[in-house]
Amino acid sequence: MKILRTRSEISAYTLQQKQQGKRIGFVPTMGALHQGHISLINLAKKRSDLVVCSIFVNPTQFNDPKDLEKYPRPIEHDIAKLEEAACDILFMPEVGEMYSKDEEWQVTLDGLDEILEGKYRPGHYQGVTQIVYKLFSCTHPDVAFFGQKDYQQVMVIEKMVQKLQLAVVLEMCPIIREADGLAMSSRNVHLSPTERAQSLALYQSLNHIKEGWGKKSVQTLKQEAIEFLEKSPGISLGYLEICTANNLQNNQPTNQSEAVALVAASLGQTRLIDNILLP
């Protein structure tokens, strides 16, 4: 696996590969890799000729400096996992390589960045689109792979691609879960054993909605799930919403339309998100 650290290096290399007719698959990450990330690498290997993974803890998407500071960075572990997965290129730049001083960024996202996670983390999705645009610009991917766990993030990046008319296809990949149902996340390492057990309430609430889909009204299912979480020990509920799947508008999707249930909650100092698609 090649490790490249500058934009000029990765840009020159991927452009050269594209000129040779190779299809570039790109998996952007913030490191602290788990099996969810590796599932993206595996899919990228099937869908492309050259797989590029980036590791970059992006400062512009953190609202809380403490959250940025404590974000896990087990780089040797990450490199070993990528080598084991037979990733071709790791792009691992420093902050100074990706950002100049007093840089500004604003892309119109039609309000997608102001709802759900965006409401709780103002500016978060502007930071996400800022770094993803920079990464796309220097890795030149034909297809980029993102996990469904960050469902709203995928919708936001899709909107940016559309607005800026970027020549990249996004592929959303299924959530990878622990054996007991908890969605894999780099933040799970911060959960105490008690919080780890309590966190299962998120998946249970989503499963309740899925099992009742088509049998009860959307409003009833949402209310039951919220009540369950509010009674669950250790859970501080941020939101639970059922939205239309294609634009996340909370406009009372019917049981006949494609929808997604999304939940966010805190356990101690750790914020978790999860979702489930409703056919």
PDB file of C-alpha atoms in Angstrom:
ATOM      1  CA  MET A   1       0.000   0.000   0.000  1.00  0.00           C
ATOM      2  CA  LYS A   2       1.344   3.413  -1.010  1.00  0.00           C
ATOM      3  CA  ILE A   3       1.084   6.176   1.611  1.00  0.00           C
ATOM      4  CA  LEU A   4       0.887   9.700   0.167  1.00  0.00           C
ATOM      5  CA  ARG A   5       0.766  12.876   2.251  1.00  0.00           C
ATOM      6  CA  THR A   6       0.397  15.845  -0.108  1.00  0.00           C
ATOM      7  CA  ARG A   7      -2.369  16.938  -2.442  1.00  0.00           C
ATOM      8  CA  SER A   8       0.038  17.297  -5.346  1.00  0.00           C
ATOM      9  CA  GLU A   9       1.290  13.702  -4.912  1.00  0.00           C
ATOM     10  CA  ILE A  10      -2.162  12.105  -4.718  1.00  0.00           C
ATOM     11  CA  SER A  11      -3.497  14.262  -7.556  1.00  0.00           C
ATOM     12  CA  ALA A  12      -0.624  13.400  -9.911  1.00  0.00           C
ATOM     13  CA  TYR A  13      -0.818   9.702  -9.076  1.00  0.00           C
ATOM     14  CA  THR A  14      -4.597   9.296  -9.478  1.00  0.00           C
ATOM     15  CA  LEU A  15      -4.668  11.340 -12.706  1.00  0.00           C
ATOM     16  CA  GLN A  16      -1.921   9.129 -14.122  1.00  0.00           C
ATOM     17  CA  GLN A  17      -3.930   6.014 -13.175  1.00  0.00           C
ATOM     18  CA  LYS A  18      -7.092   7.435 -14.773  1.00  0.00           C
ATOM     19  CA  GLN A  19      -5.176   8.143 -17.982  1.00  0.00           C
ATOM     20  CA  GLN A  20      -4.326   4.438 -18.035  1.00  0.00           C
ATOM     21  CA  GLY A  21      -8.054   3.685 -17.970  1.00  0.00           C
ATOM     22  CA  LYS A  22      -8.327   2.768 -14.296  1.00  0.00           C
ATOM     23  CA  ARG A  23     -11.513   3.444 -12.343  1.00  0.00           C
ATOM     24  CA  ILE A  24     -10.771   5.164  -9.007  1.00  0.00           C
ATOM     25  CA  GLY A  25     -12.765   4.187  -5.909  1.00  0.00           C
ATOM     26  CA  PHE A  26     -12.458   6.484  -2.891  1.00  0.00           C
ATOM     27  CA  VAL A  27     -13.246   5.893   0.784  1.00  0.00           C
ATOM     28  CA  PRO A  28     -12.845   9.049   2.930  1.00  0.00           C
ATOM     29  CA  THR A  29     -12.456   8.403   6.685  1.00  0.00           C
ATOM     30  CA  MET A  30     -11.349  10.103   9.878  1.00  0.00           C
ATOM     31  CA  GLY A  31      -9.455   7.000  10.964  1.00  0.00           C
ATOM     32  CA  ALA A  32     -10.092   4.848  14.053  1.00  0.00           C
ATOM     33  CA  LEU A  33     -11.084   2.233  11.490  1.00  0.00           C
ATOM     34  CA  HIS A  34     -13.480  -0.608  12.269  1.00  0.00           C
ATOM     35  CA  GLN A  35     -15.185  -3.315  10.263  1.00  0.00           C
ATOM     36  CA  GLY A  36     -17.704  -0.792   8.923  1.00  0.00           C
ATOM     37  CA  HIS A  37     -14.899   1.109   7.199  1.00  0.00           C
ATOM     38  CA  ILE A  38     -13.354  -2.115   5.924  1.00  0.00           C
ATOM     39  CA  SER A  39     -16.688  -3.103   4.382  1.00  0.00           C
ATOM     40  CA  LEU A  40     -16.442   0.120   2.324  1.00  0.00           C
ATOM     41  CA  ILE A  41     -12.911  -0.797   1.214  1.00  0.00           C
ATOM     42  CA  ASN A  42     -14.094  -4.299   0.243  1.00  0.00           C
ATOM     43  CA  LEU A  43     -16.956  -2.903  -1.812  1.00  0.00           C
ATOM     44  CA  ALA A  44     -14.665  -0.329  -3.426  1.00  0.00           C
ATOM     45  CA  LYS A  45     -12.340  -3.152  -4.495  1.00  0.00           C
ATOM     46  CA  LYS A  46     -15.234  -4.843  -6.290  1.00  0.00           C
ATOM     47  CA  ARG A  47     -16.428  -1.651  -7.990  1.00  0.00           C
ATOM     48  CA  SER A  48     -13.122  -0.068  -9.024  1.00  0.00           C
ATOM     49  CA  ASP A  49      -9.579  -0.783 -10.212  1.00  0.00           C
ATOM     50  CA  LEU A  50      -7.710   1.365  -7.688  1.00  0.00           C
ATOM     51  CA  VAL A  51      -8.880   1.980  -4.116  1.00  0.00           C
ATOM     52  CA  VAL A  52      -7.857   5.180  -2.340  1.00  0.00           C
ATOM     53  CA  CYS A  53      -8.630   5.634   1.365  1.00  0.00           C
ATOM     54  CA  SER A  54      -8.024   8.906   3.186  1.00  0.00           C
ATOM     55  CA  ILE A  55      -7.482   9.385   6.904  1.00  0.00           C
ATOM     56  CA  PHE A  56      -7.944  12.973   8.012  1.00  0.00           C
ATOM     57  CA  VAL A  57      -9.531  14.203  11.240  1.00  0.00           C
ATOM     58  CA  ASN A  58     -11.214  17.284   9.834  1.00  0.00           C
ATOM     59  CA  PRO A  59     -11.221  20.240  12.275  1.00  0.00           C
ATOM     60  CA  THR A  60     -13.900  22.272  10.444  1.00  0.00           C
ATOM     61  CA  GLN A  61     -16.673  19.760  11.176  1.00  0.00           C
ATOM     62  CA  PHE A  62     -16.222  19.744  14.972  1.00  0.00           C
ATOM     63  CA  ASN A  63     -18.317  22.190  16.983  1.00  0.00           C
ATOM     64  CA  ASP A  64     -16.617  21.292  20.254  1.00  0.00           C
ATOM     65  CA  PRO A  65     -12.801  21.619  20.428  1.00  0.00           C
ATOM     66  CA  LYS A  66     -12.759  18.975  23.197  1.00  0.00           C
ATOM     67  CA  ASP A  67     -14.528  16.529  20.895  1.00  0.00           C
ATOM     68  CA  LEU A  68     -11.854  17.130  18.235  1.00  0.00           C
ATOM     69  CA  GLU A  69      -9.096  16.707  20.818  1.00  0.00           C
ATOM     70  CA  LYS A  70     -10.385  13.365  22.118  1.00  0.00           C
ATOM     71  CA  TYR A  71     -11.210  11.878  18.699  1.00  0.00           C
ATOM     72  CA  PRO A  72      -9.294   8.558  18.551  1.00  0.00           C
ATOM     73  CA  ARG A  73      -6.209   8.438  16.303  1.00  0.00           C
ATOM     74  CA  PRO A  74      -4.770   4.872  16.369  1.00  0.00           C
ATOM     75  CA  ILE A  75      -2.801   5.352  13.165  1.00  0.00           C
ATOM     76  CA  GLU A  76      -0.624   2.199  13.320  1.00  0.00           C
ATOM     77  CA  HIS A  77      -3.731   0.081  13.877  1.00  0.00           C
ATOM     78  CA  ASP A  78      -5.447   1.824  10.947  1.00  0.00           C
ATOM     79  CA  ILE A  79      -2.546   1.252   8.552  1.00  0.00           C
ATOM     80  CA  ALA A  80      -2.438  -2.435   9.520  1.00  0.00           C
ATOM     81  CA  LYS A  81      -6.173  -2.807   8.873  1.00  0.00           C
ATOM     82  CA  LEU A  82      -5.906  -1.128   5.458  1.00  0.00           C
ATOM     83  CA  GLU A  83      -2.934  -3.307   4.465  1.00  0.00           C
ATOM     84  CA  GLU A  84      -4.839  -6.406   5.543  1.00  0.00           C
ATOM     85  CA  ALA A  85      -7.810  -5.268   3.404  1.00  0.00           C
ATOM     86  CA  ALA A  86      -5.448  -4.775   0.424  1.00  0.00           C
ATOM     87  CA  CYS A  87      -6.186  -1.074   0.030  1.00  0.00           C
ATOM     88  CA  ASP A  88      -4.021   0.412  -2.739  1.00  0.00           C
ATOM     89  CA  ILE A  89      -3.414   4.002  -1.587  1.00  0.00           C
ATOM     90  CA  LEU A  90      -3.642   5.733   1.779  1.00  0.00           C
ATOM     91  CA  PHE A  91      -3.834   9.534   1.609  1.00  0.00           C
ATOM     92  CA  MET A  92      -2.887  10.934   5.006  1.00  0.00           C
ATOM     93  CA  PRO A  93      -2.333  14.713   4.920  1.00  0.00           C
ATOM     94  CA  GLU A  94      -1.657  17.128   7.784  1.00  0.00           C
ATOM     95  CA  VAL A  95      -4.135  19.932   8.554  1.00  0.00           C
ATOM     96  CA  GLY A  96      -1.787  22.537   7.036  1.00  0.00           C
ATOM     97  CA  GLU A  97      -1.768  20.585   3.784  1.00  0.00           C
ATOM     98  CA  MET A  98      -5.569  20.753   3.459  1.00  0.00           C
ATOM     99  CA  TYR A  99      -6.300  24.234   4.843  1.00  0.00           C
ATOM    100  CA  SER A 100      -4.752  27.658   4.507  1.00  0.00           C
ATOM    101  CA  LYS A 101      -5.308  30.405   7.100  1.00  0.00           C
ATOM    102  CA  ASP A 102      -8.690  32.178   7.274  1.00  0.00           C
ATOM    103  CA  GLU A 103     -10.203  29.984   4.587  1.00  0.00           C
ATOM    104  CA  GLU A 104     -13.927  30.428   3.938  1.00  0.00           C
ATOM    105  CA  TRP A 105     -16.466  27.973   2.531  1.00  0.00           C
ATOM    106  CA  GLN A 106     -20.203  28.053   1.974  1.00  0.00           C
ATOM    107  CA  VAL A 107     -22.256  25.803  -0.277  1.00  0.00           C
ATOM    108  CA  THR A 108     -26.035  25.976  -0.588  1.00  0.00           C
ATOM    109  CA  LEU A 109     -27.542  22.721   0.657  1.00  0.00           C
ATOM    110  CA  ASP A 110     -31.238  23.676   0.483  1.00  0.00           C
ATOM    111  CA  GLY A 111     -31.642  23.428   4.253  1.00  0.00           C
ATOM    112  CA  LEU A 112     -30.366  19.837   4.525  1.00  0.00           C
ATOM    113  CA  ASP A 113     -27.556  21.080   6.772  1.00  0.00           C
ATOM    114  CA  GLU A 114     -29.963  22.760   9.215  1.00  0.00           C
ATOM    115  CA  ILE A 115     -32.147  19.799  10.233  1.00  0.00           C
ATOM    116  CA  LEU A 116     -31.552  16.730  12.445  1.00  0.00           C
ATOM    117  CA  GLU A 117     -27.765  16.618  13.123  1.00  0.00           C
ATOM    118  CA  GLY A 118     -27.362  20.038  11.531  1.00  0.00           C
ATOM    119  CA  LYS A 119     -29.733  21.554  14.077  1.00  0.00           C
ATOM    120  CA  TYR A 120     -27.709  20.139  16.966  1.00  0.00           C
ATOM    121  CA  ARG A 121     -24.323  20.809  15.361  1.00  0.00           C
ATOM    122  CA  PRO A 122     -24.506  24.135  13.480  1.00  0.00           C
ATOM    123  CA  GLY A 123     -21.895  24.407  10.750  1.00  0.00           C
ATOM    124  CA  HIS A 124     -21.048  20.689  10.919  1.00  0.00           C
ATOM    125  CA  TYR A 125     -22.172  19.870   7.381  1.00  0.00           C
ATOM    126  CA  GLN A 126     -20.514  22.942   5.888  1.00  0.00           C
ATOM    127  CA  GLY A 127     -17.284  21.551   7.373  1.00  0.00           C
ATOM    128  CA  VAL A 128     -18.062  18.090   5.980  1.00  0.00           C
ATOM    129  CA  THR A 129     -18.721  19.381   2.460  1.00  0.00           C
ATOM    130  CA  GLN A 130     -15.647  21.615   2.622  1.00  0.00           C
ATOM    131  CA  ILE A 131     -13.269  18.715   3.272  1.00  0.00           C
ATOM    132  CA  VAL A 132     -15.045  16.237   0.988  1.00  0.00           C
ATOM    133  CA  TYR A 133     -14.850  18.740  -1.883  1.00  0.00           C
ATOM    134  CA  LYS A 134     -11.116  19.178  -1.233  1.00  0.00           C
ATOM    135  CA  LEU A 135     -10.604  15.407  -1.100  1.00  0.00           C
ATOM    136  CA  PHE A 136     -12.595  14.823  -4.292  1.00  0.00           C
ATOM    137  CA  SER A 137     -10.576  17.559  -6.008  1.00  0.00           C
ATOM    138  CA  CYS A 138      -7.243  15.861  -5.359  1.00  0.00           C
ATOM    139  CA  THR A 139      -8.164  12.155  -5.466  1.00  0.00           C
ATOM    140  CA  HIS A 140     -10.274  12.413  -8.665  1.00  0.00           C
ATOM    141  CA  PRO A 141     -12.600   9.512  -7.826  1.00  0.00           C
ATOM    142  CA  ASP A 142     -15.053   7.955 -10.256  1.00  0.00           C
ATOM    143  CA  VAL A 143     -17.046   6.569  -7.336  1.00  0.00           C
ATOM    144  CA  ALA A 144     -16.946   7.392  -3.605  1.00  0.00           C
ATOM    145  CA  PHE A 145     -18.197   5.078  -0.859  1.00  0.00           C
ATOM    146  CA  PHE A 146     -19.982   6.237   2.304  1.00  0.00           C
ATOM    147  CA  GLY A 147     -21.637   4.331   5.134  1.00  0.00           C
ATOM    148  CA  GLN A 148     -25.400   4.433   5.664  1.00  0.00           C
ATOM    149  CA  LYS A 149     -24.864   5.059   9.380  1.00  0.00           C
ATOM    150  CA  ASP A 150     -24.203   8.706   8.502  1.00  0.00           C
ATOM    151  CA  TYR A 151     -27.342   8.823   6.360  1.00  0.00           C
ATOM    152  CA  GLN A 152     -27.805  12.579   6.498  1.00  0.00           C
ATOM    153  CA  GLN A 153     -24.137  13.080   5.595  1.00  0.00           C
ATOM    154  CA  VAL A 154     -24.648  11.032   2.414  1.00  0.00           C
ATOM    155  CA  MET A 155     -27.692  13.163   1.500  1.00  0.00           C
ATOM    156  CA  VAL A 156     -25.695  16.362   2.138  1.00  0.00           C
ATOM    157  CA  ILE A 157     -22.731  15.240   0.023  1.00  0.00           C
ATOM    158  CA  GLU A 158     -25.114  14.123  -2.739  1.00  0.00           C
ATOM    159  CA  LYS A 159     -26.614  17.639  -2.676  1.00  0.00           C
ATOM    160  CA  MET A 160     -23.148  19.211  -2.898  1.00  0.00           C
ATOM    161  CA  VAL A 161     -22.229  16.958  -5.847  1.00  0.00           C
ATOM    162  CA  GLN A 162     -25.439  18.025  -7.567  1.00  0.00           C
ATOM    163  CA  LYS A 163     -24.989  21.760  -6.838  1.00  0.00           C
ATOM    164  CA  LEU A 164     -21.335  21.855  -7.913  1.00  0.00           C
ATOM    165  CA  GLN A 165     -21.877  19.412 -10.798  1.00  0.00           C
ATOM    166  CA  LEU A 166     -19.044  17.122  -9.723  1.00  0.00           C
ATOM    167  CA  ALA A 167     -18.210  14.080 -11.849  1.00  0.00           C
ATOM    168  CA  VAL A 168     -18.368  11.479  -9.073  1.00  0.00           C
ATOM    169  CA  VAL A 169     -20.947   8.803  -8.248  1.00  0.00           C
ATOM    170  CA  LEU A 170     -21.773   8.217  -4.570  1.00  0.00           C
ATOM    171  CA  GLU A 171     -22.480   4.753  -3.291  1.00  0.00           C
ATOM    172  CA  MET A 172     -24.124   4.301   0.119  1.00  0.00           C
ATOM    173  CA  CYS A 173     -23.142   1.067   1.843  1.00  0.00           C
ATOM    174  CA  PRO A 174     -25.130  -0.820   4.515  1.00  0.00           C
ATOM    175  CA  ILE A 175     -24.578  -0.279   8.244  1.00  0.00           C
ATOM    176  CA  ILE A 176     -22.265  -2.862   9.822  1.00  0.00           C
ATOM    177  CA  ARG A 177     -23.386  -3.821  13.323  1.00  0.00           C
ATOM    178  CA  GLU A 178     -21.940  -5.610  16.316  1.00  0.00           C
ATOM    179  CA  ALA A 179     -23.464  -9.028  17.055  1.00  0.00           C
ATOM    180  CA  ASP A 180     -25.958  -7.423  19.483  1.00  0.00           C
ATOM    181  CA  GLY A 181     -27.062  -4.761  16.963  1.00  0.00           C
ATOM    182  CA  LEU A 182     -25.039  -1.686  17.969  1.00  0.00           C
ATOM    183  CA  ALA A 183     -23.953   0.229  14.853  1.00  0.00           C
ATOM    184  CA  MET A 184     -20.162   0.208  14.576  1.00  0.00           C
ATOM    185  CA  SER A 185     -18.693   3.641  15.240  1.00  0.00           C
ATOM    186  CA  SER A 186     -15.291   5.087  16.096  1.00  0.00           C
ATOM    187  CA  ARG A 187     -16.969   6.728  19.080  1.00  0.00           C
ATOM    188  CA  ASN A 188     -18.026   3.425  20.654  1.00  0.00           C
ATOM    189  CA  VAL A 189     -14.608   3.131  22.336  1.00  0.00           C
ATOM    190  CA  HIS A 190     -15.635   5.982  24.652  1.00  0.00           C
ATOM    191  CA  LEU A 191     -18.615   4.047  26.083  1.00  0.00           C
ATOM    192  CA  SER A 192     -18.237   2.560  29.559  1.00  0.00           C
ATOM    193  CA  PRO A 193     -19.423  -1.078  29.932  1.00  0.00           C
ATOM    194  CA  THR A 194     -22.697   0.194  31.422  1.00  0.00           C
ATOM    195  CA  GLU A 195     -23.203   2.760  28.629  1.00  0.00           C
ATOM    196  CA  ARG A 196     -22.348   0.116  26.040  1.00  0.00           C
ATOM    197  CA  ALA A 197     -25.195  -2.079  27.317  1.00  0.00           C
ATOM    198  CA  GLN A 198     -27.581   0.886  27.520  1.00  0.00           C
ATOM    199  CA  SER A 199     -26.754   1.965  23.955  1.00  0.00           C
ATOM    200  CA  LEU A 200     -28.651  -1.035  22.533  1.00  0.00           C
ATOM    201  CA  ALA A 201     -31.888   0.876  23.187  1.00  0.00           C
ATOM    202  CA  LEU A 202     -31.225   2.912  20.016  1.00  0.00           C
ATOM    203  CA  TYR A 203     -31.294  -0.123  17.739  1.00  0.00           C
ATOM    204  CA  GLN A 204     -34.238  -1.592  19.653  1.00  0.00           C
ATOM    205  CA  SER A 205     -36.262   1.582  19.094  1.00  0.00           C
ATOM    206  CA  LEU A 206     -35.516   1.513  15.352  1.00  0.00           C
ATOM    207  CA  ASN A 207     -36.412  -2.171  15.126  1.00  0.00           C
ATOM    208  CA  HIS A 208     -39.728  -1.438  16.833  1.00  0.00           C
ATOM    209  CA  ILE A 209     -40.526   1.059  14.080  1.00  0.00           C
ATOM    210  CA  LYS A 210     -39.480  -1.365  11.345  1.00  0.00           C
ATOM    211  CA  GLU A 211     -41.556  -4.211  12.779  1.00  0.00           C
ATOM    212  CA  GLY A 212     -44.625  -1.980  13.071  1.00  0.00           C
ATOM    213  CA  TRP A 213     -44.180  -0.364   9.645  1.00  0.00           C
ATOM    214  CA  GLY A 214     -47.389  -0.768   7.662  1.00  0.00           C
ATOM    215  CA  LYS A 215     -49.295  -2.028  10.717  1.00  0.00           C
ATOM    216  CA  LYS A 216     -49.514   1.187  12.764  1.00  0.00           C
ATOM    217  CA  SER A 217     -49.552   4.847  11.803  1.00  0.00           C
ATOM    218  CA  VAL A 218     -46.246   6.667  11.377  1.00  0.00           C
ATOM    219  CA  GLN A 219     -47.086   9.019  14.250  1.00  0.00           C
ATOM    220  CA  THR A 220     -47.931   6.125  16.615  1.00  0.00           C
ATOM    221  CA  LEU A 221     -44.685   4.300  15.841  1.00  0.00           C
ATOM    222  CA  LYS A 222     -42.647   7.452  16.330  1.00  0.00           C
ATOM    223  CA  GLN A 223     -44.335   8.227  19.649  1.00  0.00           C
ATOM    224  CA  GLU A 224     -43.875   4.671  20.939  1.00  0.00           C
ATOM    225  CA  ALA A 225     -40.172   4.706  20.021  1.00  0.00           C
ATOM    226  CA  ILE A 226     -39.631   8.090  21.691  1.00  0.00           C
ATOM    227  CA  GLU A 227     -41.400   6.954  24.869  1.00  0.00           C
ATOM    228  CA  PHE A 228     -39.281   3.780  24.923  1.00  0.00           C
ATOM    229  CA  LEU A 229     -36.053   5.784  24.657  1.00  0.00           C
ATOM    230  CA  GLU A 230     -37.130   8.362  27.224  1.00  0.00           C
ATOM    231  CA  LYS A 231     -37.696   5.524  29.705  1.00  0.00           C
ATOM    232  CA  SER A 232     -34.419   3.763  28.827  1.00  0.00           C
ATOM    233  CA  PRO A 233     -31.693   4.223  31.474  1.00  0.00           C
ATOM    234  CA  GLY A 234     -28.647   6.266  30.470  1.00  0.00           C
ATOM    235  CA  ILE A 235     -30.208   7.584  27.258  1.00  0.00           C
ATOM    236  CA  SER A 236     -30.399  11.343  26.705  1.00  0.00           C
ATOM    237  CA  LEU A 237     -32.465  11.560  23.521  1.00  0.00           C
ATOM    238  CA  GLY A 238     -31.514  14.176  20.937  1.00  0.00           C
ATOM    239  CA  TYR A 239     -34.130  13.325  18.340  1.00  0.00           C
ATOM    240  CA  LEU A 240     -36.001  10.490  16.703  1.00  0.00           C
ATOM    241  CA  GLU A 241     -37.594  11.273  13.353  1.00  0.00           C
ATOM    242  CA  ILE A 242     -39.203   9.372  10.510  1.00  0.00           C
ATOM    243  CA  CYS A 243     -38.534  11.150   7.209  1.00  0.00           C
ATOM    244  CA  THR A 244     -38.888  10.581   3.499  1.00  0.00           C
ATOM    245  CA  ALA A 245     -35.763   8.728   2.434  1.00  0.00           C
ATOM    246  CA  ASN A 246     -34.776  10.811  -0.586  1.00  0.00           C
ATOM    247  CA  ASN A 247     -34.761  14.312   0.942  1.00  0.00           C
ATOM    248  CA  LEU A 248     -35.165  13.908   4.735  1.00  0.00           C
ATOM    249  CA  GLN A 249     -38.196  16.149   4.783  1.00  0.00           C
ATOM    250  CA  ASN A 250     -40.215  15.329   7.876  1.00  0.00           C
ATOM    251  CA  ASN A 251     -43.468  15.566   5.966  1.00  0.00           C
ATOM    252  CA  GLN A 252     -45.261  12.569   7.386  1.00  0.00           C
ATOM    253  CA  PRO A 253     -44.154   9.814   4.998  1.00  0.00           C
ATOM    254  CA  THR A 254     -46.804   7.168   4.468  1.00  0.00           C
ATOM    255  CA  ASN A 255     -46.339   3.448   4.934  1.00  0.00           C
ATOM    256  CA  GLN A 256     -46.320   3.210   1.138  1.00  0.00           C
ATOM    257  CA  SER A 257     -43.388   5.597   0.596  1.00  0.00           C
ATOM    258  CA  GLU A 258     -39.681   4.918   1.121  1.00  0.00           C
ATOM    259  CA  ALA A 259     -38.717   6.321   4.491  1.00  0.00           C
ATOM    260  CA  VAL A 260     -35.912   6.316   7.010  1.00  0.00           C
ATOM    261  CA  ALA A 261     -36.051   6.434  10.808  1.00  0.00           C
ATOM    262  CA  LEU A 262     -33.132   8.341  12.353  1.00  0.00           C
ATOM    263  CA  VAL A 263     -32.134   8.605  16.001  1.00  0.00           C
ATOM    264  CA  ALA A 264     -29.447  10.467  17.952  1.00  0.00           C
ATOM    265  CA  ALA A 265     -28.771  10.202  21.662  1.00  0.00           C
ATOM    266  CA  SER A 266     -26.034  10.792  24.206  1.00  0.00           C
ATOM    267  CA  LEU A 267     -24.758   8.286  26.733  1.00  0.00           C
ATOM    268  CA  GLY A 268     -22.568  10.117  29.219  1.00  0.00           C
ATOM    269  CA  GLN A 269     -20.178  12.193  27.077  1.00  0.00           C
ATOM    270  CA  THR A 270     -20.652  10.090  23.932  1.00  0.00           C
ATOM    271  CA  ARG A 271     -23.084  11.001  21.167  1.00  0.00           C
ATOM    272  CA  LEU A 272     -24.359   8.169  18.969  1.00  0.00           C
ATOM    273  CA  ILE A 273     -26.469   8.151  15.813  1.00  0.00           C
ATOM    274  CA  ASP A 274     -28.254   5.328  14.027  1.00  0.00           C
ATOM    275  CA  ASN A 275     -30.927   4.806  11.414  1.00  0.00           C
ATOM    276  CA  ILE A 276     -32.954   2.164   9.641  1.00  0.00           C
ATOM    277  CA  LEU A 277     -34.476   2.160   6.162  1.00  0.00           C
ATOM    278  CA  LEU A 278     -38.200   1.520   5.954  1.00  0.00           C
ATOM    279  CA  PRO A 279     -39.301  -0.092   2.697  1.00  0.00           C
TER     280      PRO A 279
END
